[in-house]
Each structure stands twice: as C-alpha cells, then as structure tokens.
C-alpha cells in the first residue's frame, strides 16, 4: 500500500499523524499556497501536479495505491482533479471532508452562493466589515469601497490590495476569545465567511452570534460524487479494510 494525502487542512494533519503511527507508506501533499506550511510526520511534496494528467502520471510513477482527498471543501479544483485522475488510473479514492456548519438559534446568517453574491448582500451604507475568506477571492469587494474592511491572511500580502483594508496576518486555528476581542475592538458590524466547517475557523461564527452580528455565509462549491467520510477513524478503517493480506 502507498497512500497519497491531498492535504492542507487541520483534518489532513490529524490523518497524517495516524497514518504515520500505523506505519503506512504515504506521501503528504501541499498545494504550495503558503510560505511555511506546517511540518508533517510523513514525506511531503509541495506544489501542483499539473492538472488531471499530471496527477494521473504522479499516481502511476509513484505507484500510489490509495488517494485520500483531505483538502478544504473550497479546494474544488483539486477535488475534481482527484476524482478524474483516480478514475483514469483506477485508484481507490476517499474524501475526508468535515460537515458544513449548521445555522443554530441566534445565528443571523444570509446564505449566498459565491463571493459576488456576498458583495451584493453587503449594505450600501458604510460599515466595518470582516472578510474571513483569505486572500484569493477578495477582488469583487472593490465594488463597495465605502466599507472599512478587515482582512485575514495566512501570509503578509505580496501585492497591493484591490481596495483599502486592514490585514491581520494569522494562520489559525482561532479562539473564541481572540475573535470576540478582535471584533469588539474593531467595531465589526458584518462578517463574510465561507462554510468551511470544522473547528479551526468556527470561532468567528460563534463570536458573531454572541455579538449579534450578521454573517454572510458563502456556500460550498458542488463537487462530483465520491466516497466521503468525516472522520480520521473512517479513513483508517477504509485503508485497513481495502488492503488485502500481504499488500
Ligand atoms: C496551505 C496549511 C492547522 C491548519 C489550519 C482548517 C483550519 C485554519 C479555516 C479565517 C478563515 C481560509 C484559509 C482557512 C482555514 C485552517 C487550517 C484553515 C481559512 C492553511 C494551510 C494552507 C492554507 C491555504 C489557505 C488559502 C486560504 C485558506 C486562510 C499551512 C493555513 C480563509 C479558508 O494566502 C493564500 O493563498 C492562502 C490561501 C487557500 C483561502 C484563500 O483563498 O485565501 N487556506 N491554509 C495549504 C497548501 O498549500 O496546500 O500553511 O500549514 C491551513 C488551514 N486553513 O494547522 O491547524 O479548516 O483546516 N484557511 C476559508 O475557510 O475561507 C481562514 O481567517 O477565519
Ligand atoms: P484549488 O483551487 O482547489 O486547487 C488549485 C490547484 O492547486 C489544483 O488544481 C492543484 O494544482 C493545486 N493544489 C491544490 N491543493 C493541492 C494539494 N494539496 N497538493 C497539490 N496540489 C494542490 O485549491 P485551493 O483552494 O487554492 O487550496 C490550496 C490548498 O490550500 C489545498 O491544500 C487546500 O486543502 C488548502 N486550503 C484551502 C482552503 C480554501 O479556502 N480553498 C482553506 C484551507 C486550506 P494542479 O492542477 O497543478 O495539480
């Protein structure tokens, strides 16, 4: 058995620990989005594969027998490529994907389909807005420059921002107290988030509810059908289950 973990999330890091502990031959893969990704207890590769064909070639050349897609729910292109490349190479694939956050009483959410819908949902009157959606998808907010924006990136911005904004540089995970403190100090009136699920970024959602703030929640992209579990244990069972004796 030789597993490829498409990683880059807290869940993928937890899986890597279990796979290393089980002594399974595996490779951990980052997309190369951040300057200093967290170390892993497995051999690690960083950077794209070169689309579906690049991933299929990698699977063949590295003799990968199992692929675990433990990327983020918004890493749609990687997930789609994994489905296609595993079909092409007839390689077993499983997705480790956390459940979306569910609205609870007291949440003041507006669910929107994408970033452009999120921009449209912001009011016209100027407000303090916290964009907790990273760095790659903020450009559309330039059409509403009247707001005072707070952004949060993993790494310091390299290029000029498409609109005036204050940038917090932090990789998370984030605590409820630090989110409450930040939102109160900055007088945040709106937050924009993606429905990432998981615990690593949930604190801002709980803080918004406690402060009675409206949250614009961007729904996840559609992904192709694939085997999907929500726990590291289920992945380990799948790995154990799908090996034949002597493999
Ligand atoms: C490179 C690996 C850990 C892992 C931390 C999780 C938790 C924090 C939630 C907010 C939301 C956001 C962002 C976020 C979350 C965890 C987890 C998670 C959101 C790292 C990591 C990589 C990335 C890539 C980065 C994206 C960005 C998104 C910031 C490592 C830290 C906003 C997603 O500058 C860039 O290009 C960054 C790009 C993709 C989204 C974007 O479009 O900007 N994640 N995040 C992975 C790789 O190269 O393969 O550097 O160690 C992993 C984590 N991100 O150690 O506990 O859910 O697992 N990451 C979102 O939810 O919208 C932060 O600020 O509240
Ligand atoms: P994406 O848009 O779905 O992927 C774009 C391209 O980046 C992929 O086609 C692939 O390039 C490469 N790539 C992405 N993840 C990779 C991985 N783990 N290993 C190797 N190549 C990878 O991806 P994204 O949304 O930018 O996310 C990039 C990474 O950040 C992923 O590891 C993801 O788990 C992590 N992350 C993302 C988010 C988010 O909000 N999107 C949040 C937290 C963590 P090729 O086509 O060349 O193979």
mmCIF file of C-alpha atoms and ligand atoms in Angstrom:
data_model
loop_
_atom_site.group_PDB
_atom_site.id
_atom_site.type_symbol
_atom_site.label_atom_id
_atom_site.label_comp_id
_atom_site.label_asym_id
_atom_site.label_seq_id
_atom_site.Cartn_x
_atom_site.Cartn_y
_atom_site.Cartn_z
ATOM 1 C CA UNK A 1 0.000 0.000 0.000
ATOM 2 C CA UNK A 2 1.193 3.543 -0.771
ATOM 3 C CA UNK A 3 -1.191 6.396 0.105
ATOM 4 C CA UNK A 4 -1.251 9.945 -1.231
ATOM 5 C CA UNK A 5 -2.819 12.506 1.135
ATOM 6 C CA UNK A 6 -4.005 15.666 -0.610
ATOM 7 C CA UNK A 7 -3.658 17.841 2.484
ATOM 8 C CA UNK A 8 -3.534 21.433 3.596
ATOM 9 C CA UNK A 9 -6.117 21.333 6.401
ATOM 10 C CA UNK A 10 -6.183 20.625 10.125
ATOM 11 C CA UNK A 11 -8.013 17.328 9.432
ATOM 12 C CA UNK A 12 -5.323 16.278 6.964
ATOM 13 C CA UNK A 13 -2.677 16.920 9.618
ATOM 14 C CA UNK A 14 -4.547 14.737 12.123
ATOM 15 C CA UNK A 15 -4.817 11.996 9.491
ATOM 16 C CA UNK A 16 -1.083 12.204 8.762
ATOM 17 C CA UNK A 17 -0.325 11.509 12.420
ATOM 18 C CA UNK A 18 -2.477 8.345 12.415
ATOM 19 C CA UNK A 19 -1.084 7.120 9.099
ATOM 20 C CA UNK A 20 2.484 7.667 10.300
ATOM 21 C CA UNK A 21 1.653 5.871 13.551
ATOM 22 C CA UNK A 22 0.222 2.922 11.626
ATOM 23 C CA UNK A 23 3.447 2.735 9.616
ATOM 24 C CA UNK A 24 1.579 3.038 6.325
ATOM 25 C CA UNK A 25 3.780 4.127 3.401
ATOM 26 C CA UNK A 26 2.348 7.558 2.496
ATOM 27 C CA UNK A 27 3.127 10.955 0.967
ATOM 28 C CA UNK A 28 1.585 14.238 2.182
ATOM 29 C CA UNK A 29 0.875 16.848 -0.470
ATOM 30 C CA UNK A 30 0.524 20.652 -0.100
ATOM 31 C CA UNK A 31 -0.564 22.934 -2.926
ATOM 32 C CA UNK A 32 2.169 25.439 -2.126
ATOM 33 C CA UNK A 33 -0.227 28.225 -1.179
ATOM 34 C CA UNK A 34 1.550 29.364 1.969
ATOM 35 C CA UNK A 35 5.151 30.290 2.635
ATOM 36 C CA UNK A 36 5.753 27.977 5.570
ATOM 37 C CA UNK A 37 3.187 25.196 5.753
ATOM 38 C CA UNK A 38 3.106 23.132 8.919
ATOM 39 C CA UNK A 39 5.561 20.224 9.069
ATOM 40 C CA UNK A 40 4.112 16.752 8.666
ATOM 41 C CA UNK A 41 5.245 13.367 10.087
ATOM 42 C CA UNK A 42 5.326 11.988 6.544
ATOM 43 C CA UNK A 43 7.397 12.611 3.400
ATOM 44 C CA UNK A 44 5.931 15.812 1.966
ATOM 45 C CA UNK A 45 5.647 17.267 -1.523
ATOM 46 C CA UNK A 46 4.646 20.869 -2.256
ATOM 47 C CA UNK A 47 3.031 22.315 -5.415
ATOM 48 C CA UNK A 48 0.560 21.386 -8.116
ATOM 49 C CA UNK A 49 0.698 18.137 -10.070
ATOM 50 C CA UNK A 50 -0.135 19.728 -13.434
ATOM 51 C CA UNK A 51 -3.838 19.137 -13.722
ATOM 52 C CA UNK A 52 -5.597 15.787 -14.046
ATOM 53 C CA UNK A 53 -2.952 14.290 -16.323
ATOM 54 C CA UNK A 54 -0.162 15.430 -14.003
ATOM 55 C CA UNK A 55 -1.872 13.804 -11.043
ATOM 56 C CA UNK A 56 -2.535 10.605 -13.016
ATOM 57 C CA UNK A 57 1.139 10.479 -14.038
ATOM 58 C CA UNK A 58 2.175 11.039 -10.422
ATOM 59 C CA UNK A 59 -0.083 8.208 -9.225
ATOM 60 C CA UNK A 60 1.457 5.850 -11.757
ATOM 61 C CA UNK A 61 5.094 6.910 -11.335
ATOM 62 C CA UNK A 62 4.889 6.911 -7.525
ATOM 63 C CA UNK A 63 2.883 3.651 -7.511
ATOM 64 C CA UNK A 64 0.162 5.217 -5.383
ATOM 65 C CA UNK A 65 -2.450 2.609 -4.410
ATOM 66 C CA UNK A 66 -4.849 4.852 -2.432
ATOM 67 C CA UNK A 67 -5.670 8.563 -2.587
ATOM 68 C CA UNK A 68 -7.189 10.477 0.329
ATOM 69 C CA UNK A 69 -8.575 13.894 -0.578
ATOM 70 C CA UNK A 70 -8.278 15.733 2.743
ATOM 71 C CA UNK A 71 -8.257 19.182 1.145
ATOM 72 C CA UNK A 72 -10.558 22.003 2.160
ATOM 73 C CA UNK A 73 -14.211 21.988 0.983
ATOM 74 C CA UNK A 74 -13.422 25.051 -1.142
ATOM 75 C CA UNK A 75 -10.423 23.424 -2.828
ATOM 76 C CA UNK A 76 -12.821 22.388 -5.578
ATOM 77 C CA UNK A 77 -10.373 22.163 -8.471
ATOM 78 C CA UNK A 78 -8.075 19.813 -6.556
ATOM 79 C CA UNK A 79 -11.003 17.631 -5.538
ATOM 80 C CA UNK A 80 -12.389 17.468 -9.057
ATOM 81 C CA UNK A 81 -8.951 16.587 -10.424
ATOM 82 C CA UNK A 82 -8.593 13.833 -7.828
ATOM 83 C CA UNK A 83 -11.898 12.241 -8.893
ATOM 84 C CA UNK A 84 -10.887 12.337 -12.567
ATOM 85 C CA UNK A 85 -7.297 11.132 -12.069
ATOM 86 C CA UNK A 86 -8.342 8.279 -9.779
ATOM 87 C CA UNK A 87 -10.973 7.192 -12.315
ATOM 88 C CA UNK A 88 -8.364 7.274 -15.095
ATOM 89 C CA UNK A 89 -5.882 5.207 -13.098
ATOM 90 C CA UNK A 90 -8.477 3.025 -11.357
ATOM 91 C CA UNK A 91 -7.116 4.123 -7.960
ATOM 92 C CA UNK A 92 -9.309 3.937 -4.827
ATOM 93 C CA UNK A 93 -10.214 7.438 -3.609
ATOM 94 C CA UNK A 94 -11.798 8.651 -0.393
ATOM 95 C CA UNK A 95 -12.559 12.230 0.695
ATOM 96 C CA UNK A 96 -12.097 13.328 4.301
ATOM 97 C CA UNK A 97 -14.483 16.251 4.413
ATOM 98 C CA UNK A 98 -15.867 17.936 7.517
ATOM 99 C CA UNK A 99 -19.597 18.641 7.744
ATOM 100 C CA UNK A 100 -20.705 22.201 6.985
ATOM 101 C CA UNK A 101 -21.565 24.497 9.875
ATOM 102 C CA UNK A 102 -25.300 24.480 10.520
ATOM 103 C CA UNK A 103 -27.267 27.593 11.479
ATOM 104 C CA UNK A 104 -28.256 27.477 15.155
ATOM 105 C CA UNK A 105 -30.802 29.674 17.001
ATOM 106 C CA UNK A 106 -29.276 33.122 17.347
ATOM 107 C CA UNK A 107 -27.246 32.892 14.132
ATOM 108 C CA UNK A 108 -28.065 35.795 11.850
ATOM 109 C CA UNK A 109 -26.832 34.253 8.581
ATOM 110 C CA UNK A 110 -27.510 35.082 4.978
ATOM 111 C CA UNK A 111 -26.507 32.086 2.838
ATOM 112 C CA UNK A 112 -25.099 33.115 -0.552
ATOM 113 C CA UNK A 113 -23.780 31.076 -3.472
ATOM 114 C CA UNK A 114 -20.498 32.861 -4.126
ATOM 115 C CA UNK A 115 -18.332 35.922 -3.459
ATOM 116 C CA UNK A 116 -20.222 38.178 -5.888
ATOM 117 C CA UNK A 117 -23.492 37.398 -4.095
ATOM 118 C CA UNK A 118 -21.730 38.149 -0.803
ATOM 119 C CA UNK A 119 -20.723 41.607 -2.093
ATOM 120 C CA UNK A 120 -24.286 42.251 -3.245
ATOM 121 C CA UNK A 121 -25.584 41.360 0.225
ATOM 122 C CA UNK A 122 -23.448 43.980 1.981
ATOM 123 C CA UNK A 123 -25.328 47.226 2.696
ATOM 124 C CA UNK A 124 -24.705 50.451 0.768
ATOM 125 C CA UNK A 125 -24.172 52.455 3.949
ATOM 126 C CA UNK A 126 -20.534 52.286 5.139
ATOM 127 C CA UNK A 127 -19.796 49.655 7.786
ATOM 128 C CA UNK A 128 -16.874 47.840 9.414
ATOM 129 C CA UNK A 129 -16.684 44.510 7.582
ATOM 130 C CA UNK A 130 -14.519 41.475 8.467
ATOM 131 C CA UNK A 131 -13.675 39.377 5.378
ATOM 132 C CA UNK A 132 -12.578 35.974 6.746
ATOM 133 C CA UNK A 133 -12.222 34.398 3.317
ATOM 134 C CA UNK A 134 -8.471 34.602 2.835
ATOM 135 C CA UNK A 135 -6.546 36.259 0.069
ATOM 136 C CA UNK A 136 -7.512 34.693 -3.255
ATOM 137 C CA UNK A 137 -11.104 35.838 -3.676
ATOM 138 C CA UNK A 138 -11.361 39.381 -2.287
ATOM 139 C CA UNK A 139 -11.216 41.425 -5.509
ATOM 140 C CA UNK A 140 -15.036 41.698 -6.014
ATOM 141 C CA UNK A 141 -15.328 43.688 -2.745
ATOM 142 C CA UNK A 142 -13.587 46.590 -4.520
ATOM 143 C CA UNK A 143 -17.019 47.456 -5.967
ATOM 144 C CA UNK A 144 -18.093 48.542 -2.448
ATOM 145 C CA UNK A 145 -15.111 50.645 -1.305
ATOM 146 C CA UNK A 146 -17.264 52.603 1.141
ATOM 147 C CA UNK A 147 -16.756 49.955 3.810
ATOM 148 C CA UNK A 148 -13.862 49.704 6.296
ATOM 149 C CA UNK A 149 -12.532 46.218 5.595
ATOM 150 C CA UNK A 150 -10.530 43.958 7.906
ATOM 151 C CA UNK A 151 -8.925 41.009 6.067
ATOM 152 C CA UNK A 152 -7.149 37.961 7.488
ATOM 153 C CA UNK A 153 -4.387 36.231 5.512
ATOM 154 C CA UNK A 154 -2.046 33.373 6.346
ATOM 155 C CA UNK A 155 0.947 35.287 4.942
ATOM 156 C CA UNK A 156 1.584 39.045 4.571
ATOM 157 C CA UNK A 157 0.155 40.417 1.291
ATOM 158 C CA UNK A 158 2.741 40.432 -1.530
ATOM 159 C CA UNK A 159 0.831 42.637 -3.986
ATOM 160 C CA UNK A 160 -1.114 45.868 -3.377
ATOM 161 C CA UNK A 161 -4.680 45.171 -2.233
ATOM 162 C CA UNK A 162 -7.568 45.846 -4.657
ATOM 163 C CA UNK A 163 -9.081 48.195 -2.048
ATOM 164 C CA UNK A 164 -8.062 49.909 1.203
ATOM 165 C CA UNK A 165 -8.146 47.385 4.031
ATOM 166 C CA UNK A 166 -6.500 46.431 7.286
ATOM 167 C CA UNK A 167 -4.827 42.997 7.130
ATOM 168 C CA UNK A 168 -4.453 40.625 10.073
ATOM 169 C CA UNK A 169 -1.756 38.030 9.334
ATOM 170 C CA UNK A 170 -2.598 34.786 11.138
ATOM 171 C CA UNK A 171 -2.858 31.158 10.126
ATOM 172 C CA UNK A 172 -5.316 29.959 12.735
ATOM 173 C CA UNK A 173 -6.817 27.984 14.309
ATOM 174 C CA UNK A 174 -8.548 30.849 16.139
ATOM 175 C CA UNK A 175 -10.072 31.043 19.622
ATOM 176 C CA UNK A 176 -13.438 32.449 20.635
ATOM 177 C CA UNK A 177 -11.842 34.966 22.992
ATOM 178 C CA UNK A 178 -9.443 36.278 20.345
ATOM 179 C CA UNK A 179 -12.271 36.550 17.787
ATOM 180 C CA UNK A 180 -14.536 38.406 20.255
ATOM 181 C CA UNK A 181 -11.688 40.748 21.209
ATOM 182 C CA UNK A 182 -10.838 41.490 17.580
ATOM 183 C CA UNK A 183 -14.453 42.106 16.527
ATOM 184 C CA UNK A 184 -15.223 44.331 19.535
ATOM 185 C CA UNK A 185 -12.007 46.352 19.217
ATOM 186 C CA UNK A 186 -12.615 46.933 15.531
ATOM 187 C CA UNK A 187 -16.350 47.544 15.867
ATOM 188 C CA UNK A 188 -17.032 44.870 13.258
ATOM 189 C CA UNK A 189 -20.664 45.110 12.063
ATOM 190 C CA UNK A 190 -20.633 42.372 9.367
ATOM 191 C CA UNK A 191 -18.613 39.235 8.771
ATOM 192 C CA UNK A 192 -18.196 37.354 5.497
ATOM 193 C CA UNK A 193 -17.180 33.700 5.784
ATOM 194 C CA UNK A 194 -17.121 30.532 3.740
ATOM 195 C CA UNK A 195 -18.873 27.485 5.103
ATOM 196 C CA UNK A 196 -15.623 25.645 5.726
ATOM 197 C CA UNK A 197 -16.918 23.592 8.619
ATOM 198 C CA UNK A 198 -14.510 22.099 11.116
ATOM 199 C CA UNK A 199 -13.261 23.624 14.339
ATOM 200 C CA UNK A 200 -10.250 25.579 13.061
ATOM 201 C CA UNK A 201 -12.236 28.586 11.922
ATOM 202 C CA UNK A 202 -15.589 28.127 13.675
ATOM 203 C CA UNK A 203 -14.782 30.601 16.478
ATOM 204 C CA UNK A 204 -15.625 33.628 14.318
ATOM 205 C CA UNK A 205 -19.106 32.192 13.721
ATOM 206 C CA UNK A 206 -19.702 31.727 17.445
ATOM 207 C CA UNK A 207 -18.320 35.195 18.169
ATOM 208 C CA UNK A 208 -20.626 36.760 15.555
ATOM 209 C CA UNK A 209 -23.631 35.042 17.160
ATOM 210 C CA UNK A 210 -22.623 36.231 20.634
ATOM 211 C CA UNK A 211 -22.227 39.782 19.380
ATOM 212 C CA UNK A 212 -25.464 39.599 17.387
ATOM 213 C CA UNK A 213 -23.637 40.352 14.132
ATOM 214 C CA UNK A 214 -24.988 39.433 10.695
ATOM 215 C CA UNK A 215 -22.842 36.864 8.874
ATOM 216 C CA UNK A 216 -22.804 36.389 5.116
ATOM 217 C CA UNK A 217 -22.101 32.675 4.645
ATOM 218 C CA UNK A 218 -20.750 31.520 1.275
ATOM 219 C CA UNK A 219 -21.950 28.011 0.445
ATOM 220 C CA UNK A 220 -19.569 25.283 -0.679
ATOM 221 C CA UNK A 221 -18.974 24.553 -4.352
ATOM 222 C CA UNK A 222 -20.615 21.478 -5.868
ATOM 223 C CA UNK A 223 -18.242 18.500 -6.040
ATOM 224 C CA UNK A 224 -18.549 15.285 -8.057
ATOM 225 C CA UNK A 225 -19.805 12.120 -6.383
ATOM 226 C CA UNK A 226 -17.061 10.309 -4.493
ATOM 227 C CA UNK A 227 -16.713 8.184 -1.358
ATOM 228 C CA UNK A 228 -16.768 10.655 1.549
ATOM 229 C CA UNK A 229 -16.207 10.356 5.293
ATOM 230 C CA UNK A 230 -15.995 12.913 8.093
ATOM 231 C CA UNK A 231 -13.547 11.283 10.484
ATOM 232 C CA UNK A 232 -9.929 10.171 10.506
ATOM 233 C CA UNK A 233 -11.110 6.867 12.023
ATOM 234 C CA UNK A 234 -13.285 6.169 8.993
ATOM 235 C CA UNK A 235 -10.345 6.809 6.671
ATOM 236 C CA UNK A 236 -8.138 4.460 8.674
ATOM 237 C CA UNK A 237 -10.830 1.765 8.532
ATOM 238 C CA UNK A 238 -11.099 2.276 4.783
ATOM 239 C CA UNK A 239 -7.343 1.888 4.434
ATOM 240 C CA UNK A 240 -7.314 -1.160 6.660
ATOM 241 C CA UNK A 241 -10.452 -2.545 5.008
ATOM 242 C CA UNK A 242 -9.218 -2.077 1.448
ATOM 243 C CA UNK A 243 -5.846 -3.772 1.879
ATOM 244 C CA UNK A 244 -5.597 -7.429 1.067
ATOM 245 C CA UNK A 245 -3.254 -9.614 3.143
ATOM 246 C CA UNK A 246 0.385 -9.265 2.105
ATOM 247 C CA UNK A 247 -0.087 -5.891 0.366
HETATM 248 C C1 LIG B 1 -1.780 25.935 2.566
HETATM 249 C C2 LIG B 1 -1.565 24.922 5.589
HETATM 250 C C3 LIG B 1 -3.718 23.900 11.042
HETATM 251 C C4 LIG B 1 -4.359 24.130 9.700
HETATM 252 C C5 LIG B 1 -5.048 25.486 9.663
HETATM 253 C C6 LIG B 1 -8.950 24.207 8.820
HETATM 254 C C7 LIG B 1 -8.337 25.318 9.687
HETATM 255 C C8 LIG B 1 -7.089 27.477 9.724
HETATM 256 C C9 LIG B 1 -10.022 27.671 8.080
HETATM 257 C C10 LIG B 1 -10.443 32.749 8.826
HETATM 258 C C11 LIG B 1 -10.576 31.648 7.809
HETATM 259 C C12 LIG B 1 -9.260 30.361 4.893
HETATM 260 C C13 LIG B 1 -7.770 29.993 4.640
HETATM 261 C C14 LIG B 1 -8.512 28.814 6.481
HETATM 262 C C15 LIG B 1 -8.751 27.733 7.324
HETATM 263 C C16 LIG B 1 -7.359 26.212 8.912
HETATM 264 C C17 LIG B 1 -6.096 25.420 8.579
HETATM 265 C C18 LIG B 1 -7.825 26.605 7.503
HETATM 266 C C19 LIG B 1 -9.458 29.955 6.357
HETATM 267 C C20 LIG B 1 -3.599 26.596 5.904
HETATM 268 C C21 LIG B 1 -2.516 25.937 5.066
HETATM 269 C C22 LIG B 1 -2.655 26.329 3.752
HETATM 270 C C23 LIG B 1 -3.786 27.176 3.676
HETATM 271 C C24 LIG B 1 -4.242 27.809 2.429
HETATM 272 C C25 LIG B 1 -5.185 28.935 2.683
HETATM 273 C C26 LIG B 1 -5.822 29.605 1.454
HETATM 274 C C27 LIG B 1 -6.963 30.385 2.148
HETATM 275 C C28 LIG B 1 -7.431 29.428 3.228
HETATM 276 C C29 LIG B 1 -6.821 31.111 5.000
HETATM 277 C C30 LIG B 1 -0.350 25.584 6.271
HETATM 278 C C31 LIG B 1 -3.053 27.512 6.967
HETATM 279 C C32 LIG B 1 -9.516 31.815 4.634
HETATM 280 C C33 LIG B 1 -10.237 29.480 4.066
HETATM 281 O O1 LIG B 1 -2.607 33.146 1.002
HETATM 282 C C34 LIG B 1 -3.137 32.181 0.447
HETATM 283 O O2 LIG B 1 -3.027 31.919 -0.781
HETATM 284 C C35 LIG B 1 -3.985 31.272 1.300
HETATM 285 C C36 LIG B 1 -4.900 30.504 0.676
HETATM 286 C C37 LIG B 1 -6.285 28.619 0.418
HETATM 287 C C38 LIG B 1 -8.143 30.721 1.246
HETATM 288 C C39 LIG B 1 -7.863 31.804 0.273
HETATM 289 O O3 LIG B 1 -8.494 31.721 -0.801
HETATM 290 O O4 LIG B 1 -7.036 32.685 0.589
HETATM 291 N N1 LIG B 1 -6.357 28.445 3.375
HETATM 292 N N2 LIG B 1 -4.354 27.346 4.889
HETATM 293 C C40 LIG B 1 -2.254 24.591 2.051
HETATM 294 C C41 LIG B 1 -1.483 24.156 0.816
HETATM 295 O O5 LIG B 1 -0.598 24.882 0.333
HETATM 296 O O6 LIG B 1 -1.791 23.034 0.355
HETATM 297 O O7 LIG B 1 0.092 26.643 5.785
HETATM 298 O O8 LIG B 1 0.129 24.961 7.240
HETATM 299 C C42 LIG B 1 -4.460 25.509 6.522
HETATM 300 C C43 LIG B 1 -5.666 25.944 7.251
HETATM 301 N N3 LIG B 1 -6.569 26.751 6.769
HETATM 302 O O9 LIG B 1 -2.513 23.791 11.062
HETATM 303 O O10 LIG B 1 -4.489 23.861 12.019
HETATM 304 O O11 LIG B 1 -10.104 24.377 8.430
HETATM 305 O O12 LIG B 1 -8.255 23.250 8.491
HETATM 306 N N4 LIG B 1 -7.520 28.929 5.592
HETATM 307 C C44 LIG B 1 -11.707 29.666 4.437
HETATM 308 O O13 LIG B 1 -12.184 28.924 5.327
HETATM 309 O O14 LIG B 1 -12.330 30.547 3.835
HETATM 310 C C45 LIG B 1 -9.238 31.038 7.422
HETATM 311 O O15 LIG B 1 -9.477 33.555 8.705
HETATM 312 O O16 LIG B 1 -11.290 32.795 9.721
HETATM 313 P P1 LIG B 2 -7.802 24.585 -5.571
HETATM 314 O O1 LIG B 2 -8.185 25.947 -6.056
HETATM 315 O O2 LIG B 2 -8.829 23.525 -5.472
HETATM 316 O O3 LIG B 2 -6.607 23.972 -6.451
HETATM 317 C C1 LIG B 2 -5.953 24.724 -7.453
HETATM 318 C C2 LIG B 2 -4.740 23.914 -7.868
HETATM 319 O O4 LIG B 2 -3.798 23.952 -6.789
HETATM 320 C C3 LIG B 2 -5.022 22.423 -8.056
HETATM 321 O O5 LIG B 2 -5.589 22.157 -9.322
HETATM 322 C C4 LIG B 2 -3.631 21.847 -7.891
HETATM 323 O O6 LIG B 2 -2.804 22.184 -8.986
HETATM 324 C C5 LIG B 2 -3.118 22.682 -6.731
HETATM 325 N N1 LIG B 2 -3.395 22.062 -5.422
HETATM 326 C C6 LIG B 2 -4.362 22.390 -4.561
HETATM 327 N N2 LIG B 2 -4.263 21.669 -3.428
HETATM 328 C C7 LIG B 2 -3.184 20.851 -3.602
HETATM 329 C C8 LIG B 2 -2.557 19.870 -2.793
HETATM 330 N N3 LIG B 2 -2.991 19.595 -1.564
HETATM 331 N N4 LIG B 2 -1.470 19.216 -3.300
HETATM 332 C C9 LIG B 2 -1.010 19.511 -4.533
HETATM 333 N N5 LIG B 2 -1.551 20.457 -5.355
HETATM 334 C C10 LIG B 2 -2.632 21.102 -4.875
HETATM 335 O O7 LIG B 2 -7.051 24.715 -4.176
HETATM 336 P P2 LIG B 2 -7.076 25.954 -3.119
HETATM 337 O O8 LIG B 2 -8.470 26.247 -2.745
HETATM 338 O O9 LIG B 2 -6.192 27.022 -3.664
HETATM 339 O O10 LIG B 2 -6.370 25.249 -1.877
HETATM 340 C C11 LIG B 2 -4.994 25.028 -1.934
HETATM 341 C C12 LIG B 2 -4.594 24.305 -0.683
HETATM 342 O O11 LIG B 2 -4.983 25.057 0.467
HETATM 343 C C13 LIG B 2 -5.215 22.933 -0.530
HETATM 344 O O12 LIG B 2 -4.244 22.060 0.021
HETATM 345 C C14 LIG B 2 -6.304 23.140 0.469
HETATM 346 O O13 LIG B 2 -6.549 21.962 1.253
HETATM 347 C C15 LIG B 2 -5.732 24.231 1.334
HETATM 348 N N6 LIG B 2 -6.784 25.032 1.937
HETATM 349 C C16 LIG B 2 -7.631 25.679 1.108
HETATM 350 C C17 LIG B 2 -8.652 26.434 1.664
HETATM 351 C C18 LIG B 2 -9.611 27.160 0.781
HETATM 352 O O14 LIG B 2 -10.346 28.001 1.273
HETATM 353 N N7 LIG B 2 -9.633 26.888 -0.516
HETATM 354 C C19 LIG B 2 -8.757 26.518 3.058
HETATM 355 C C20 LIG B 2 -7.847 25.835 3.856
HETATM 356 C C21 LIG B 2 -6.845 25.101 3.275
HETATM 357 P P3 LIG B 2 -2.584 21.196 -10.256
HETATM 358 O O15 LIG B 2 -3.852 21.317 -11.051
HETATM 359 O O16 LIG B 2 -1.375 21.748 -10.954
HETATM 360 O O17 LIG B 2 -2.381 19.813 -9.724
#
